[in-house]
Structures are given as C-alpha cells and as structure tokens.
Coordinates of C-alpha atoms in Angstrom, one line a residue:
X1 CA 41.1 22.0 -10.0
X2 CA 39.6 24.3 -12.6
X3 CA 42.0 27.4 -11.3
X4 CA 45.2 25.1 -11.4
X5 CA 44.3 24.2 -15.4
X6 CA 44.0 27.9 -15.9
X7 CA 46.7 28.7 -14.5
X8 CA 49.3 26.1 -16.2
X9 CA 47.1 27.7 -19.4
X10 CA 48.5 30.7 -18.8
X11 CA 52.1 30.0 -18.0
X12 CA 52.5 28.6 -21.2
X13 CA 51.1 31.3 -22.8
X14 CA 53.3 33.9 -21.3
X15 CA 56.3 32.2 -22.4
X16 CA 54.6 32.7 -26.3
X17 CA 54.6 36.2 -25.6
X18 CA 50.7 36.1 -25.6
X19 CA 47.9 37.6 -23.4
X20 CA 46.0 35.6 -20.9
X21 CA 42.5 36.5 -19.8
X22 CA 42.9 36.0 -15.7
X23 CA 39.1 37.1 -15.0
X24 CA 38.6 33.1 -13.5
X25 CA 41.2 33.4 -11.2
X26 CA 38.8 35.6 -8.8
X27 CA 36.2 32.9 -8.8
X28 CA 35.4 30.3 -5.9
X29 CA 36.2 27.0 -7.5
X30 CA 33.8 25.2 -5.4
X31 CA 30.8 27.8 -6.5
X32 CA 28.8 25.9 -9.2
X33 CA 29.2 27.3 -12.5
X34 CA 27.3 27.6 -16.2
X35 CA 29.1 24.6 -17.5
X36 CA 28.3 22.1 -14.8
X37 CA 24.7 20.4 -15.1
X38 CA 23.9 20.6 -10.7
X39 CA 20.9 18.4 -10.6
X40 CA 19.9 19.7 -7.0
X41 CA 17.0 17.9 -6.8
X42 CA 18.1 14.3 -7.5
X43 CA 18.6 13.5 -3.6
X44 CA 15.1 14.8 -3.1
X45 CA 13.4 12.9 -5.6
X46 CA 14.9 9.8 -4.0
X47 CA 14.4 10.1 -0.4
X48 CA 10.5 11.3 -1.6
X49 CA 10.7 7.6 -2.5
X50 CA 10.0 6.4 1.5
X51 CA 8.8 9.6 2.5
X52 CA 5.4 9.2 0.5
X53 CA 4.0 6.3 2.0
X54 CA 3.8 5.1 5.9
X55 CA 6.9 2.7 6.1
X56 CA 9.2 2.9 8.6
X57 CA 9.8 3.5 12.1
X58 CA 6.7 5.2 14.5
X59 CA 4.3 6.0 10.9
X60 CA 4.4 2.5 9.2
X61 CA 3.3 0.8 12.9
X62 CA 1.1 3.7 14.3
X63 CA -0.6 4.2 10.4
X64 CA 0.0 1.2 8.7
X65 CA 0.0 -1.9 11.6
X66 CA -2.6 -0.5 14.3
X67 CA -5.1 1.7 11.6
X68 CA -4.6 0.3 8.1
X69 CA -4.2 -3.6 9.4
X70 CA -7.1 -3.4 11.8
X71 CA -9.5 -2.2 9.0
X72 CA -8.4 -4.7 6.3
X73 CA -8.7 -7.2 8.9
X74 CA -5.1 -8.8 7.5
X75 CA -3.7 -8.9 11.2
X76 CA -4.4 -7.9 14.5
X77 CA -1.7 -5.9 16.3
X78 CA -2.4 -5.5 19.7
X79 CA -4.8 -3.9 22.5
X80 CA -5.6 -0.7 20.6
X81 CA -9.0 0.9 20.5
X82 CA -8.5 1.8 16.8
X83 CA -10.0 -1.1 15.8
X84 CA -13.4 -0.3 17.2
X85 CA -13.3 2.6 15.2
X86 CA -12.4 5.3 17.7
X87 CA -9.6 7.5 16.3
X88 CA -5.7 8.5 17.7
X89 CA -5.5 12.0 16.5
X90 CA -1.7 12.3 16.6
X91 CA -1.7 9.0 14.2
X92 CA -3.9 11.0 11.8
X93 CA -1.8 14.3 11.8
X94 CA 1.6 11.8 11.1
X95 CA -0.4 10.6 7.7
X96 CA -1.6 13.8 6.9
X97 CA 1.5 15.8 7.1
X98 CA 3.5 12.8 5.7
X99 CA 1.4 13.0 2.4
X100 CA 1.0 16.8 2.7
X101 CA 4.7 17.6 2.8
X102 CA 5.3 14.3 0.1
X103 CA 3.7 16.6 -2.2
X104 CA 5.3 19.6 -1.7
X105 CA 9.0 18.8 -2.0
X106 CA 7.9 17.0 -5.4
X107 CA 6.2 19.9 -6.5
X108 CA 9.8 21.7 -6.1
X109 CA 11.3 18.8 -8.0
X110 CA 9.1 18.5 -10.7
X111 CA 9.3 22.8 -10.9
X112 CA 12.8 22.9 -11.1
X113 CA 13.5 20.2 -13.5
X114 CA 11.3 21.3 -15.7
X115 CA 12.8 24.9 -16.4
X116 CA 16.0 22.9 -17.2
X117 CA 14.0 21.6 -20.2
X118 CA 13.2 18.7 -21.8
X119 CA 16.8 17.7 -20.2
X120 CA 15.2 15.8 -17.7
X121 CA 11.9 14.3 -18.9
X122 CA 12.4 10.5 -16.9
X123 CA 12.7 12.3 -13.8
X124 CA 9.9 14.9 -14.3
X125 CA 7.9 11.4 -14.9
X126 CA 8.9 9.6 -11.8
X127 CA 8.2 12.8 -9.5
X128 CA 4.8 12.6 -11.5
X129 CA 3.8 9.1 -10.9
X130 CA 5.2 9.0 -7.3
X131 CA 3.2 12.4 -6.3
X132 CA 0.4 10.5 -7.9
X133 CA 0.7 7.5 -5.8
X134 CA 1.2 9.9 -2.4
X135 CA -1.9 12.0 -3.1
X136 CA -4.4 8.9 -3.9
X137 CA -3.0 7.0 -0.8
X138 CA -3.9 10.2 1.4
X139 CA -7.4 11.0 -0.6
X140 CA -8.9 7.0 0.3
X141 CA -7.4 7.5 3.4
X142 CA -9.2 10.7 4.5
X143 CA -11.1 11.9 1.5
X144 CA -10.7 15.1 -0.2
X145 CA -7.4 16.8 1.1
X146 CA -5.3 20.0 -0.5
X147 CA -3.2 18.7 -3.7
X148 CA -1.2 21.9 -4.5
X149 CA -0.2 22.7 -7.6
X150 CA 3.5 22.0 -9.5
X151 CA 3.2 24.3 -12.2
X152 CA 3.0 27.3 -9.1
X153 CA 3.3 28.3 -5.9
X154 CA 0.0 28.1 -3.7
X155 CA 0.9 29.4 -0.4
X156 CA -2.4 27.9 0.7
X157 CA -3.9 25.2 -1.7
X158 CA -7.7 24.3 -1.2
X159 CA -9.2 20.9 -0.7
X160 CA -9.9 18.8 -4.0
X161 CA -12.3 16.8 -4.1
X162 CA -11.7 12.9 -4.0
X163 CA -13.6 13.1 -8.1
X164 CA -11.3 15.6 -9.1
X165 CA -8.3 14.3 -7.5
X166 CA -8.4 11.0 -9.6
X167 CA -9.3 12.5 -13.3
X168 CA -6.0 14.7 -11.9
X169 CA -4.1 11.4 -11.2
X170 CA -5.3 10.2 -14.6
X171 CA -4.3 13.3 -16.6
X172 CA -0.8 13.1 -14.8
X173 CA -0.1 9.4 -15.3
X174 CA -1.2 9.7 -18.9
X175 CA 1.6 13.0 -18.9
X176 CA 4.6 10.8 -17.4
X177 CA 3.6 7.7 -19.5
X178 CA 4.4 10.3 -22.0
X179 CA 7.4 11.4 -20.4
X180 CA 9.1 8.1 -20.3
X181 CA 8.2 7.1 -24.6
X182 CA 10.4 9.9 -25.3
X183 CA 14.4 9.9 -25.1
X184 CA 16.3 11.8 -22.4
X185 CA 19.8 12.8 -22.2
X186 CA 20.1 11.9 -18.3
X187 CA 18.8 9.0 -16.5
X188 CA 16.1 9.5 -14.1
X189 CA 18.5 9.4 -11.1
X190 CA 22.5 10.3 -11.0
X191 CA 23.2 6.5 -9.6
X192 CA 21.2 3.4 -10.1
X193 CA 21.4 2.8 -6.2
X194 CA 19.5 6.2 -5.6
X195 CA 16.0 4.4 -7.1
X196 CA 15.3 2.0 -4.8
X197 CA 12.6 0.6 -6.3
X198 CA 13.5 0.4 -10.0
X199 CA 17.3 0.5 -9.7
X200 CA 17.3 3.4 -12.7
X201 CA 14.4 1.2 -15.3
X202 CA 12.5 3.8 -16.9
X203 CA 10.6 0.7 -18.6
X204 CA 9.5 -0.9 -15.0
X205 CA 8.9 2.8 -13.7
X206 CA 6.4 3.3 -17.3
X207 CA 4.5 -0.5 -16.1
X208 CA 4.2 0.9 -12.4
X209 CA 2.1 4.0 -14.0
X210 CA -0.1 2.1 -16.2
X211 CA -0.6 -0.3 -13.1
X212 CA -1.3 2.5 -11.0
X213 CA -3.6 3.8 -14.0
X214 CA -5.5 0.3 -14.0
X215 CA -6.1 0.0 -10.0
X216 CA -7.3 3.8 -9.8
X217 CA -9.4 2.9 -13.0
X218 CA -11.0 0.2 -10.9
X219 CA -11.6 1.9 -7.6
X220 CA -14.2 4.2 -9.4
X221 CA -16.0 1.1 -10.8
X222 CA -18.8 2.1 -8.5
X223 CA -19.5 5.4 -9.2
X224 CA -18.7 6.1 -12.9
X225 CA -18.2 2.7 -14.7
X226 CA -17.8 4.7 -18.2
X227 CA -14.6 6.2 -16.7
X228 CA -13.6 3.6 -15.1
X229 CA -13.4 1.3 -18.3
X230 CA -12.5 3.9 -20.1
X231 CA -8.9 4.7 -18.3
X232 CA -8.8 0.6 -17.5
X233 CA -8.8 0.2 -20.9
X234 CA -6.0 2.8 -21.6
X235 CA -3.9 1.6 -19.2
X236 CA -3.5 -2.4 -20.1
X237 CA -3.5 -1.0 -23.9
X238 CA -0.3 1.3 -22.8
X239 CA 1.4 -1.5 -20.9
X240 CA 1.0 -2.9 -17.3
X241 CA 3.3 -5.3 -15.3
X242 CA 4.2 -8.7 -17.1
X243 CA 5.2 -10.2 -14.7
X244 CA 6.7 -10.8 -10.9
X245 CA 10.1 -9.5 -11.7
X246 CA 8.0 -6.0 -12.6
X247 CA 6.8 -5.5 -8.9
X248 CA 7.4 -2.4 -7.1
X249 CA 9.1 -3.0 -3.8
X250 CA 10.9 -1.1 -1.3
X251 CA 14.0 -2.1 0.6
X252 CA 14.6 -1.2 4.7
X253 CA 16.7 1.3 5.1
X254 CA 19.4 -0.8 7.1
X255 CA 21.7 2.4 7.9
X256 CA 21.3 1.6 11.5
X257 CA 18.6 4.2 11.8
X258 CA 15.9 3.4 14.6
X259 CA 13.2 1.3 12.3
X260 CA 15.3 0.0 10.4
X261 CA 14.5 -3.4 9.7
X262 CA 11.5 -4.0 7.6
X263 CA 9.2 -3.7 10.4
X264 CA 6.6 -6.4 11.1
X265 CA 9.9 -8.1 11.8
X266 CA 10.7 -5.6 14.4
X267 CA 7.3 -5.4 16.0
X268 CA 7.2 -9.3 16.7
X269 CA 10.0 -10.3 17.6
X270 CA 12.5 -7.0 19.0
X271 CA 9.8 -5.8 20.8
X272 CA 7.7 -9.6 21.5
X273 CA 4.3 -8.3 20.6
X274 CA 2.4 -11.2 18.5
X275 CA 1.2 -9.9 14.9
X276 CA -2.2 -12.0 15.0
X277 CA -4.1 -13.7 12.8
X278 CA -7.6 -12.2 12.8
X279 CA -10.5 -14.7 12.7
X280 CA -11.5 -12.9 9.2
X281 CA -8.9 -14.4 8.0
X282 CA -8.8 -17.5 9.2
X283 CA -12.2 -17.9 7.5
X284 CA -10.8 -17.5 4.2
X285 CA -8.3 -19.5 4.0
X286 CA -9.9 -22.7 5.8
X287 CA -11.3 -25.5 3.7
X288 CA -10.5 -23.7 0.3
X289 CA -8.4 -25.6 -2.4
X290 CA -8.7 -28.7 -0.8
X291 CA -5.0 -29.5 0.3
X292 CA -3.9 -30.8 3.3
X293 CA -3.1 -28.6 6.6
X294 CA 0.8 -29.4 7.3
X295 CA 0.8 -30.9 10.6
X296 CA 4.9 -30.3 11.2
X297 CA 5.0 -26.6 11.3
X298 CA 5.9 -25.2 14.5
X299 CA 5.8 -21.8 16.6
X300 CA 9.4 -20.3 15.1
X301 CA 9.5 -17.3 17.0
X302 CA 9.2 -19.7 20.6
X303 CA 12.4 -21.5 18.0
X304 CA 14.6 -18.8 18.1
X305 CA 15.1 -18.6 22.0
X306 CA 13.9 -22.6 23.1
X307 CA 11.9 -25.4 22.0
X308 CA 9.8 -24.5 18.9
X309 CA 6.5 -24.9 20.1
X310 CA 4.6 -28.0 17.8
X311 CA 1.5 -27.5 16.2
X312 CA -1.6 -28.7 18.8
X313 CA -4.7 -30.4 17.7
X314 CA -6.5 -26.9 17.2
X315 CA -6.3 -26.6 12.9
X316 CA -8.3 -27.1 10.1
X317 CA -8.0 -30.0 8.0
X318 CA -7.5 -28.4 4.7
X319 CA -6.3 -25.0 4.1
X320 CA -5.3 -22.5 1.7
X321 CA -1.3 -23.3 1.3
X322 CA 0.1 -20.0 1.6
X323 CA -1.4 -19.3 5.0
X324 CA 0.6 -21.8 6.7
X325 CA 3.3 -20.1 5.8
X326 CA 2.3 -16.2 6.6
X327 CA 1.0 -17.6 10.1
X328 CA 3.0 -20.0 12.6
X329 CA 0.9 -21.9 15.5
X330 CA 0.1 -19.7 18.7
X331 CA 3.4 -19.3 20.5
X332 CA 2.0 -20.5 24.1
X333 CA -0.8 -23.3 22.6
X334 CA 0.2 -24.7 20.0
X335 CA -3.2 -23.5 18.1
X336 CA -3.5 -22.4 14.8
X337 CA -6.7 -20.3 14.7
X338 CA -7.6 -16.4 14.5
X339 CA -8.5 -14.3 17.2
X340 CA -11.4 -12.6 17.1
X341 CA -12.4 -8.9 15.7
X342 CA -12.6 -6.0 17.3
X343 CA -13.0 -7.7 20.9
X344 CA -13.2 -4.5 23.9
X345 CA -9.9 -3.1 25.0
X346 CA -11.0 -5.2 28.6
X347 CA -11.5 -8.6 26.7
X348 CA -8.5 -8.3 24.4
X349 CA -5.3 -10.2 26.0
X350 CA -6.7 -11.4 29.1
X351 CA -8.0 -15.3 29.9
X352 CA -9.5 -17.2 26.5
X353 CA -8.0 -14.1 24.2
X354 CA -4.7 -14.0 25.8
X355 CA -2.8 -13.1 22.5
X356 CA -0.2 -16.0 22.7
X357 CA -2.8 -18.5 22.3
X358 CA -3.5 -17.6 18.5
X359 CA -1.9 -17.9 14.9
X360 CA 1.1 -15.0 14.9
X361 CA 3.1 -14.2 11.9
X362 CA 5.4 -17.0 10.5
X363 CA 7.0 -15.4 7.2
X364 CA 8.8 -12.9 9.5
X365 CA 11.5 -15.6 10.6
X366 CA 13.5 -16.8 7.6
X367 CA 16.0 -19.8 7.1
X368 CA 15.9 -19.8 10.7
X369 CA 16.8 -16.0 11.5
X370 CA 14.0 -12.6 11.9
X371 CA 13.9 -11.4 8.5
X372 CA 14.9 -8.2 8.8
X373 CA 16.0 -7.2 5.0
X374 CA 12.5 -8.3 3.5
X375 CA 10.9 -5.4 1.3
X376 CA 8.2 -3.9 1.8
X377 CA 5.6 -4.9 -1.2
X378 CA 4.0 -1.9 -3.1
X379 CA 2.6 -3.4 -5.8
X380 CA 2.7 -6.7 -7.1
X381 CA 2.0 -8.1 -10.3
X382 CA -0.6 -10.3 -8.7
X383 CA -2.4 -7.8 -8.3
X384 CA -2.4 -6.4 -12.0
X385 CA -3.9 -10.2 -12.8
X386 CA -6.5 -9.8 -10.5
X387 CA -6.9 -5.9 -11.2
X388 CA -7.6 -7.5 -15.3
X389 CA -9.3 -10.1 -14.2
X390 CA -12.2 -8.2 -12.2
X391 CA -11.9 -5.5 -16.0
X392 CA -13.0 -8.2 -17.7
X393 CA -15.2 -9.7 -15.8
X394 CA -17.0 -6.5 -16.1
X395 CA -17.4 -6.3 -19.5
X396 CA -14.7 -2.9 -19.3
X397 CA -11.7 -4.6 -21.4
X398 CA -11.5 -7.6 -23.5
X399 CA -10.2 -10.6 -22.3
X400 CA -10.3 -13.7 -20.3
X401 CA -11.0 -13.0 -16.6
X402 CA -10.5 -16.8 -15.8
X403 CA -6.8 -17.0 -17.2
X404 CA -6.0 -13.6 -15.4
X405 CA -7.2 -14.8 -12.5
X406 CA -5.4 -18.0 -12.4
X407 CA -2.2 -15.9 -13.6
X408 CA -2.6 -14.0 -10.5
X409 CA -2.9 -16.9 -8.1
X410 CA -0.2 -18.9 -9.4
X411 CA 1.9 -15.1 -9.3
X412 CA 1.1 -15.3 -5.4
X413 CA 1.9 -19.2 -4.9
X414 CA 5.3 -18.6 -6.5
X415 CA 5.6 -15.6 -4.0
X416 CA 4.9 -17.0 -1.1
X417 CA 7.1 -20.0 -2.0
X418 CA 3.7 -22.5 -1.9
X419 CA 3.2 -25.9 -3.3
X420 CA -0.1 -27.2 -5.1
X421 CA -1.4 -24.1 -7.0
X422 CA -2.9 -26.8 -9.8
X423 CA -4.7 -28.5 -7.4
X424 CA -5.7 -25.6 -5.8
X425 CA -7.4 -24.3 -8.8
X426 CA -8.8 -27.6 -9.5
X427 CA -10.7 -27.5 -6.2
X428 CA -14.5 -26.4 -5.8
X429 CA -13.9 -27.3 -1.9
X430 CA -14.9 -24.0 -0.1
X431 CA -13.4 -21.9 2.4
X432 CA -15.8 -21.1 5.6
X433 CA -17.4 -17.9 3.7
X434 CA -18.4 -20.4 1.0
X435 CA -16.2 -19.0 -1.6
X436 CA -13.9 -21.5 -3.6
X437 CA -11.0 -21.4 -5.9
X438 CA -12.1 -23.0 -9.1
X439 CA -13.2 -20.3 -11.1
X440 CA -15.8 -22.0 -12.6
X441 CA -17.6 -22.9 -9.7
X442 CA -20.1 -20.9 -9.2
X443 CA -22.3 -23.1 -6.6
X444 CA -23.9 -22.1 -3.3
X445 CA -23.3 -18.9 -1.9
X446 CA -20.7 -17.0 -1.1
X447 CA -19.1 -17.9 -4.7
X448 CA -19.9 -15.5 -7.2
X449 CA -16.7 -14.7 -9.6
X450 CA -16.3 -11.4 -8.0
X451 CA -16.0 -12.8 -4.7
X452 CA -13.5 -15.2 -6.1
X453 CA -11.3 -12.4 -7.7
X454 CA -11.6 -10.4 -4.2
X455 CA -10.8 -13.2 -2.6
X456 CA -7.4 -13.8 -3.8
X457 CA -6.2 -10.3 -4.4
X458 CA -7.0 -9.8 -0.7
X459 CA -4.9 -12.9 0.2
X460 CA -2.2 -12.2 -2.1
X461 CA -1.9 -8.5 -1.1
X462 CA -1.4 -10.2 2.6
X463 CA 0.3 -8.1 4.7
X464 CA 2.3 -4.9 2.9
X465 CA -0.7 -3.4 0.5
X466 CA -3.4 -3.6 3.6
X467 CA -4.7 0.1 2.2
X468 CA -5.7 -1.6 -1.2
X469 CA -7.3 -4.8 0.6
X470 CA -9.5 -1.7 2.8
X471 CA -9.9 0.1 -0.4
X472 CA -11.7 -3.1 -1.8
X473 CA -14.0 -3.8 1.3
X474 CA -15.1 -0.2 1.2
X475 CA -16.0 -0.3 -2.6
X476 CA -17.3 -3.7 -3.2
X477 CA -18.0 -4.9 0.7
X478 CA -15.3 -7.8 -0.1
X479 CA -13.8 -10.3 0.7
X480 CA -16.4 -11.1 2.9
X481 CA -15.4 -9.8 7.2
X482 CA -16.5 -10.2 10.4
X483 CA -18.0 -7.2 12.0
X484 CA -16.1 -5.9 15.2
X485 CA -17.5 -6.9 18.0
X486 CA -17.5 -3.9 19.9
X487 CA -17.7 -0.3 18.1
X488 CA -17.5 3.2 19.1
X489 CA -20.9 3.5 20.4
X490 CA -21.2 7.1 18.9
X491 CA -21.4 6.4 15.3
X492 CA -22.2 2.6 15.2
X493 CA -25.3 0.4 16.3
X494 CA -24.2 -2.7 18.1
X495 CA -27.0 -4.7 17.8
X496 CA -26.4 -4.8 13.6
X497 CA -23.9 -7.4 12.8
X498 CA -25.0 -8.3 9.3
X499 CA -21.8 -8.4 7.4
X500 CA -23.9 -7.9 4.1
X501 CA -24.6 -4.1 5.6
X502 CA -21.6 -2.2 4.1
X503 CA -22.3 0.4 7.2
X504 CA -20.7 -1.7 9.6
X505 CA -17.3 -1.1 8.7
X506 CA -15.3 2.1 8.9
X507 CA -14.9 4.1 5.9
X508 CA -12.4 6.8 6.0
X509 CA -10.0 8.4 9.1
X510 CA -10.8 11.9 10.6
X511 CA -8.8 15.1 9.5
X512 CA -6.0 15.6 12.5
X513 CA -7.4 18.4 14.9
X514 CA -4.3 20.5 13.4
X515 CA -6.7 21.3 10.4
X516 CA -9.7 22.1 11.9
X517 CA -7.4 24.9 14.1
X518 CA -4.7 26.3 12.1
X519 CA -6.7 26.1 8.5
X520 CA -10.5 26.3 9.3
X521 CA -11.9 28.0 6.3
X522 CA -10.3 25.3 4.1
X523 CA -11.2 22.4 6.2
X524 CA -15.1 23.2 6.0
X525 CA -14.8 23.6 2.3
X526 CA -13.0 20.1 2.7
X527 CA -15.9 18.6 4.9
X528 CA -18.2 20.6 2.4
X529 CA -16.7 18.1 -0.6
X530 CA -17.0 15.0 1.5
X531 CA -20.5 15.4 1.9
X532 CA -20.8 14.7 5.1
X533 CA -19.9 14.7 8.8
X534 CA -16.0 14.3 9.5
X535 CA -16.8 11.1 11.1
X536 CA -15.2 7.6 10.4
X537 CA -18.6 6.4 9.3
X538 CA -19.0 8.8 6.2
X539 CA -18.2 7.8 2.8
X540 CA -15.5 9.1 0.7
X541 CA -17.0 9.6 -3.3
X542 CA -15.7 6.4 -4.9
X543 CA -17.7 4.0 -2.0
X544 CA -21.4 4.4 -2.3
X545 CA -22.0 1.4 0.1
X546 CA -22.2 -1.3 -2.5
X547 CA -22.7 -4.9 -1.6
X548 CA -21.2 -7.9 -3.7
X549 CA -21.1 -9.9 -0.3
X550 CA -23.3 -13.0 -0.8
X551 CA -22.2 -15.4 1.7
X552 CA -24.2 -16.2 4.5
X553 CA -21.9 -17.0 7.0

C-alpha cells in the first residue's frame, strides 16, 4: 500500500515537470518502518496473563487440584499420595518452570517497552504487577527461588530470599501504582479483548495492585508487624477493590484447546472423578449461622445422565448456606458429609471411603448443564473486606474490623447466589470447631475474632484461591483442620494429631530434582536462604509456626 501512494505521488509530479525522490521504491513494504509504532510485545504481555499462574489443562489439576487443594483442605481430589505429604517431582518442576519462565518473558516486555519511553507507562505497570503476582505465588509455594532482574540480562539469576522478594514486590507495586496515576498515549493493550481480566481498565488493574499490596502486607504479619502495617496501610490509603464488580477473574480459554473448560468442571464430570468434600470442611460449615439445611437438593451430576439422586438422612440440621450450594449429596448415597483427610492410598476409595458415598462438588453444574465457561477466581473483593478486617483488628489501619467483615460475608453470599446473610450474622450458633458468625460473639472456644475473619475468607475463597486459604493455615494455623491421618513417615510423627501444633501440616513443596542437577551452586545458596532442609516440613520466612487455633475440637 505505501509503494502504490508513492508511486501515484510521483506520476503526478512528473507530469509538473518536477523531480521525485524514488529511494522507497527499493523497500519491502511489509518490513516495519520508523513511522509505525510495532508494539511486539503486546501478544506476550497477554498470554503472560494464564501463563503465570497454574490454570489450565495438566498444571491447574496436577498443581492446583491434587497439591494446592489437598493442603488447603478445600476438596479432596482423588487417591493421590500428595496429600500425605510425599511429593511428585514432575508436578514441582511444571510450577517451577511455569513461574520461572512467567518471569522471564515479562522481564523482555517490561525491557522493551520501556526504551520506547514513557509511551507505554499502563503496560510497563501491568507487566509489573502481574510479574509480581507470578513471583510471590512461586516464593510461598517453594520459598526463596531466582527473581531475575528486568532492568538486565542475568544469564543466571541467584535465589532471593522469600524477605527480599516481598520488600521487591512492594517497591514494584508502589512503581506501577505510579505508572497507572500518570497519562499514557496508548492503552495498556492494542484491543480490550486482549486483557482478559480487566478488559483494557487501568483503574481496576491500579485496585488489583493495592489489593495485591494489602494481602502481601498481611502475610508478613508474623514476622515484621511494623512492615506489615506499614505497606497495609499504604495500600488501602492508595485504593483497593470497592467492590464485587472490581474482582480479578480469568476466563477458560474455550478455543477448543485440550483443558479448555474451566477445569473442576472437566475433572468431575468429563472424566467422572468426584471433587470431595473433605471432613475439614464439613466442620466449618455445620451448625454455623443457624439456618436450615435444604432438604430438596439432589446429586446433579447422577441428574445429568438418570434420576438425580435425593438427599438421604445423612446431613446436618443447620448449615452454613453457601455450602449447599458448592457441594451436592454423595452421588451413590445420598449423604452429605466430608470424607476424611489424608486417609492411606489403601483406605482411600475402597468399602466405607468409597468416594461416591460423600458430598462432591455441586456449583460445577449450572441451570442444569456442566459449567464449563465459569472463571476462574483470582481475587475477590471478599477477600479485600476480610484482608481490612483482620488490619484492623490488629491495630495496623484504622477502621472498623466488624463492618469489614460483615462487608465481606455479605460480598460472598451475593457470590455464591445464597439466601439469609442477615440472619447469618445474627447467629452466635457455632459451627463444629466452635467458631460462629456473629462477630460479636466471642463465647467458648474456638471463637476468637481472628478465627472468625479466617473463617470466612477461607470459605469465601472456596475453591479457585486454595494457595491463599494454605498461605493463611501456614501463617496463622487457621481456620482450624484436621490432621492427615496418615503422613510421610520420614518427616512427620504419627502419633501427634493435635491440630493446635502448627508442625503437623505441610509447609512448603520441594525444589524439582532439575535444580539440584543442572544449577547446584545456586540451589544450595537457595536451601542456604531457606534455612533449612529442602523438606516439606521446613518453613518458608513469613510462617514462624504461629498458633491462633483455639478450638478444641
């Protein structure tokens, strides 16, 4: 196109009796030239977008269902000896190269947009705060890992450790946060439909990075509580999600690629394995806010094929609404109960623990069809409530922790499409840990405020943000858990079952065998900053074994 307007230029030029420079006649017209902005890194910056987290296809249900699920104790997945704490090593090596190479191609982004200029400041930011949410996913899932530098090339980056990874993830949301208050000339992607999270809203993509800032803030509550108000502070003053429509979710990639559908959906129904309701769980949400247990739900999975299987006999009399609705009735009993933890790959699925004969996921069937379009949650703004809540509660920020909590709970009833939330809050009926939803009641054990706030940002997390629910039970030993029955013998006593003993649950995955091989001098500076063996049963910095546990059941 740009030869044929220089050439009609010059015809008419001739016929003037005038010279005509032809120089542009010898060039490629599909070659990109000096007057045509090529932003090369746009379609990297927004496949980075499901690339730095483990959603998907193989990673989401080898990382996320059968290691993240099992230690949150939000679902149990199957036969798998990862939930006795022994480890898959291939499963490790997937999450560590996913957040590895996450990081590198935003490095290149970030690099190359920013020797454009200030041309490109809203999508320098994003690159920021998503390399920020990749690089804290992968340091509290393994602890200190490499986090190689954008401003340069490292052809080897060392191990940071997991203290000097978040005051890095501080410093770069503060940067982007920066990034976004000031104008740019282009939008943050070429099309709307290339941000699938944010659809092209630098405003929700500023929230998500205070948000971010506030639930980093609170993981090193811990271990430096000076920091940790300090940054909370910062961020709720900068401006955190307001509200549901501000959550961060991520569509399926329906393209017809294996793993498509959002993929609980897939696991459950495509392939028939049950996605269980653990007996942690079950404990939770039994008794608490008083409201009756809906006798006419049914097995909807059984539904889809035959006659929904009705709800047996086997149910507690008052339970927390929204559970009903994540969790149907057993598809072969009838039962609505959890099965238990962490049973021995020989007593899992065979006579009383026969998976069929407990609560499965419910949500996953929708208006009568699998639900395969659902998004995946990242971060909800019930969360932020509760984030705020357990701030000021503290003493870090100002505020009032009871009307953030209650904000937060009625966030995840209007979620979950539950009834009763009033009532619910009204309630000083307690669930089987002894923990109720009142905020004000502060009776018996098991009921401290804490455990309250826990509580309900473990629920409401329930099932996408299982890494933040296992983040919490490492720091604060909440919501209150069942110990696993049976435990890799090597690392864990099985005669200790006190679920008041932080040490009883696992706290952090192994480095893949890759590392210890192919980059040995850096990995032993990397177990060097853990502090410890590079077993599941060491801590990473931010958990230092606390206990706000006080239930006795």
């Amino acid at each position: 196109m740009k030869t044929i307007k220089i050439l009609a230029a010059c015809s008419l030029l001739l016929f003037a009796s005038s010279g005509c420079d032809l120089t542009e006649l010898n060039e490629n017209p599909n070659n990109p030239t000096a007057d045509v902005d090529y932003n090369m890194n746009d379609a990297q910056l927004a496949a980075s977008l499901r690339r730095g987290i483990a959603m998907e296809g193989d990673d989401e249900q080898r990382v996320k269902s059968l290691m993240l699920d099992f230690y949150a104790q939000v679902a149990d997945g199957g036969n798998w000896n990862l939930k006795n704490y022994f480890m898959n090593d291939d499963w490790n090596n997937r999450m560590f190269k996913r957040v590895q190479s996450n990081i590198a191609e935003l490095n290149i982004v970030i690099r190359d947009l920013t020797a454009k200029g200030d041309e490109y400041r809203h999508s320098i930011a994003v690159a920021k705060i998503w390399r920020v949410y990749t690089a804290a996913s992968g340091f509290d899932y393994f602890g200190p890992i490499p986090l190689p530098k954008y401003s340069e090339v490292e052809a080897n980056p060392p191990y940071m450790s997991v203290k000097d990874g978040y005051a890095e993830f501080f410093r770069e949301l503060e940067e982007a946060v920066s990034l976004l208050d000031q104008s740019s000339v282009n939008a943050i992607f070429l099309d709307n439909s290339s941000d699938i999270v944010f659809g092209n809203n630098a405003a929700k993509w500023r929230k998500f990075a205070n948000s971010l800032r506030l639930r980093y803030a609170l993981r090193l509550s811990e271990v430096d509580a000076t920091t940790s108000a300090a940054e909370a502070a910062k961020a709720i003053a900068s401006g955190v999600m307001d509200d549901r429509s501000d959550a961060a979710k991520l569509p399926p990639k329906a393209n017809g690629d294996w793993g498509a559908d959002y993929n609980y959906t897939m696991f459950q129904i495509t392939w028939g394995g049950p996605l269980l309701m653990t007996s942690s769980f079950e404990k939770l949400v039994t008794g608490i806010g008083g409201i009756d247990f809906p006798t006419t739900i049914v097995n909807k999975r059984k539904g889809l094929t035959d006659t929904p299987t009705p709800l047996s006999s086997v149910h507690p009399d008052k339970v927390d609404p929204r559970a009903t609705i994540m969790f149907d009735p057993a598809y072969k009993s009838g039962d609505w109960k959890g099965m238990p933890y962490g049973l021995s790959s020989t007593a899992f699925g065979t006579g009383e623990y026969e998976s069929i004969l407990y609560s499965e996921f419910g949500y996953i069937i929708h208006n009568g069809a699998p639900y395969k379009s659902r998004p995946y949650d990242v971060f909800l703004y019930e969360e932020v409530c509760f984030l705020k809540a357990e701030a000021m509660h503290r003493g870090f920020v100002a505020g009032d922790a009871k009307s953030e909590y209650e904000k937060g709970v009625y966030a995840s009833f209007e979620t979950w499409g539950a009834q009763g939330a009033d009532q619910y809050l009204a309630s000083t009926q307690k669930n089987l840990a002894g923990t109720s939803a009142n905020f004000a009641d502060l009776s018996g054990e098991g009921n401290t405020v804490l455990e309250k706030i826990i509580t309900q940002k473990y629920l409401a997390a329930f099932p996408d943000v299982a890494l933040e629910s296992w983040n919490d039970k490492r720091r604060l030993n909440l919501p209150r858990m069942d110990v696993a029955i049976y435990r890799d013998e090597a690392l864990y006593s099985q005669s200790n079952t006190n679920i008041k003993d932080p040490a009883n649950f696992i706290k952090r995955i192994q480095y893949p065998q890759a590392e210890i091989a192919n980059n040995t001098t850096e990995y032993n500076k990397g177990v060097g900053l853990l502090g410890g063996k590079d077993v599941v049963n060491t801590n990473i910095w931010w958990d230092n074994n606390a206990n706000y546990c006080t239930s006795v059941k």
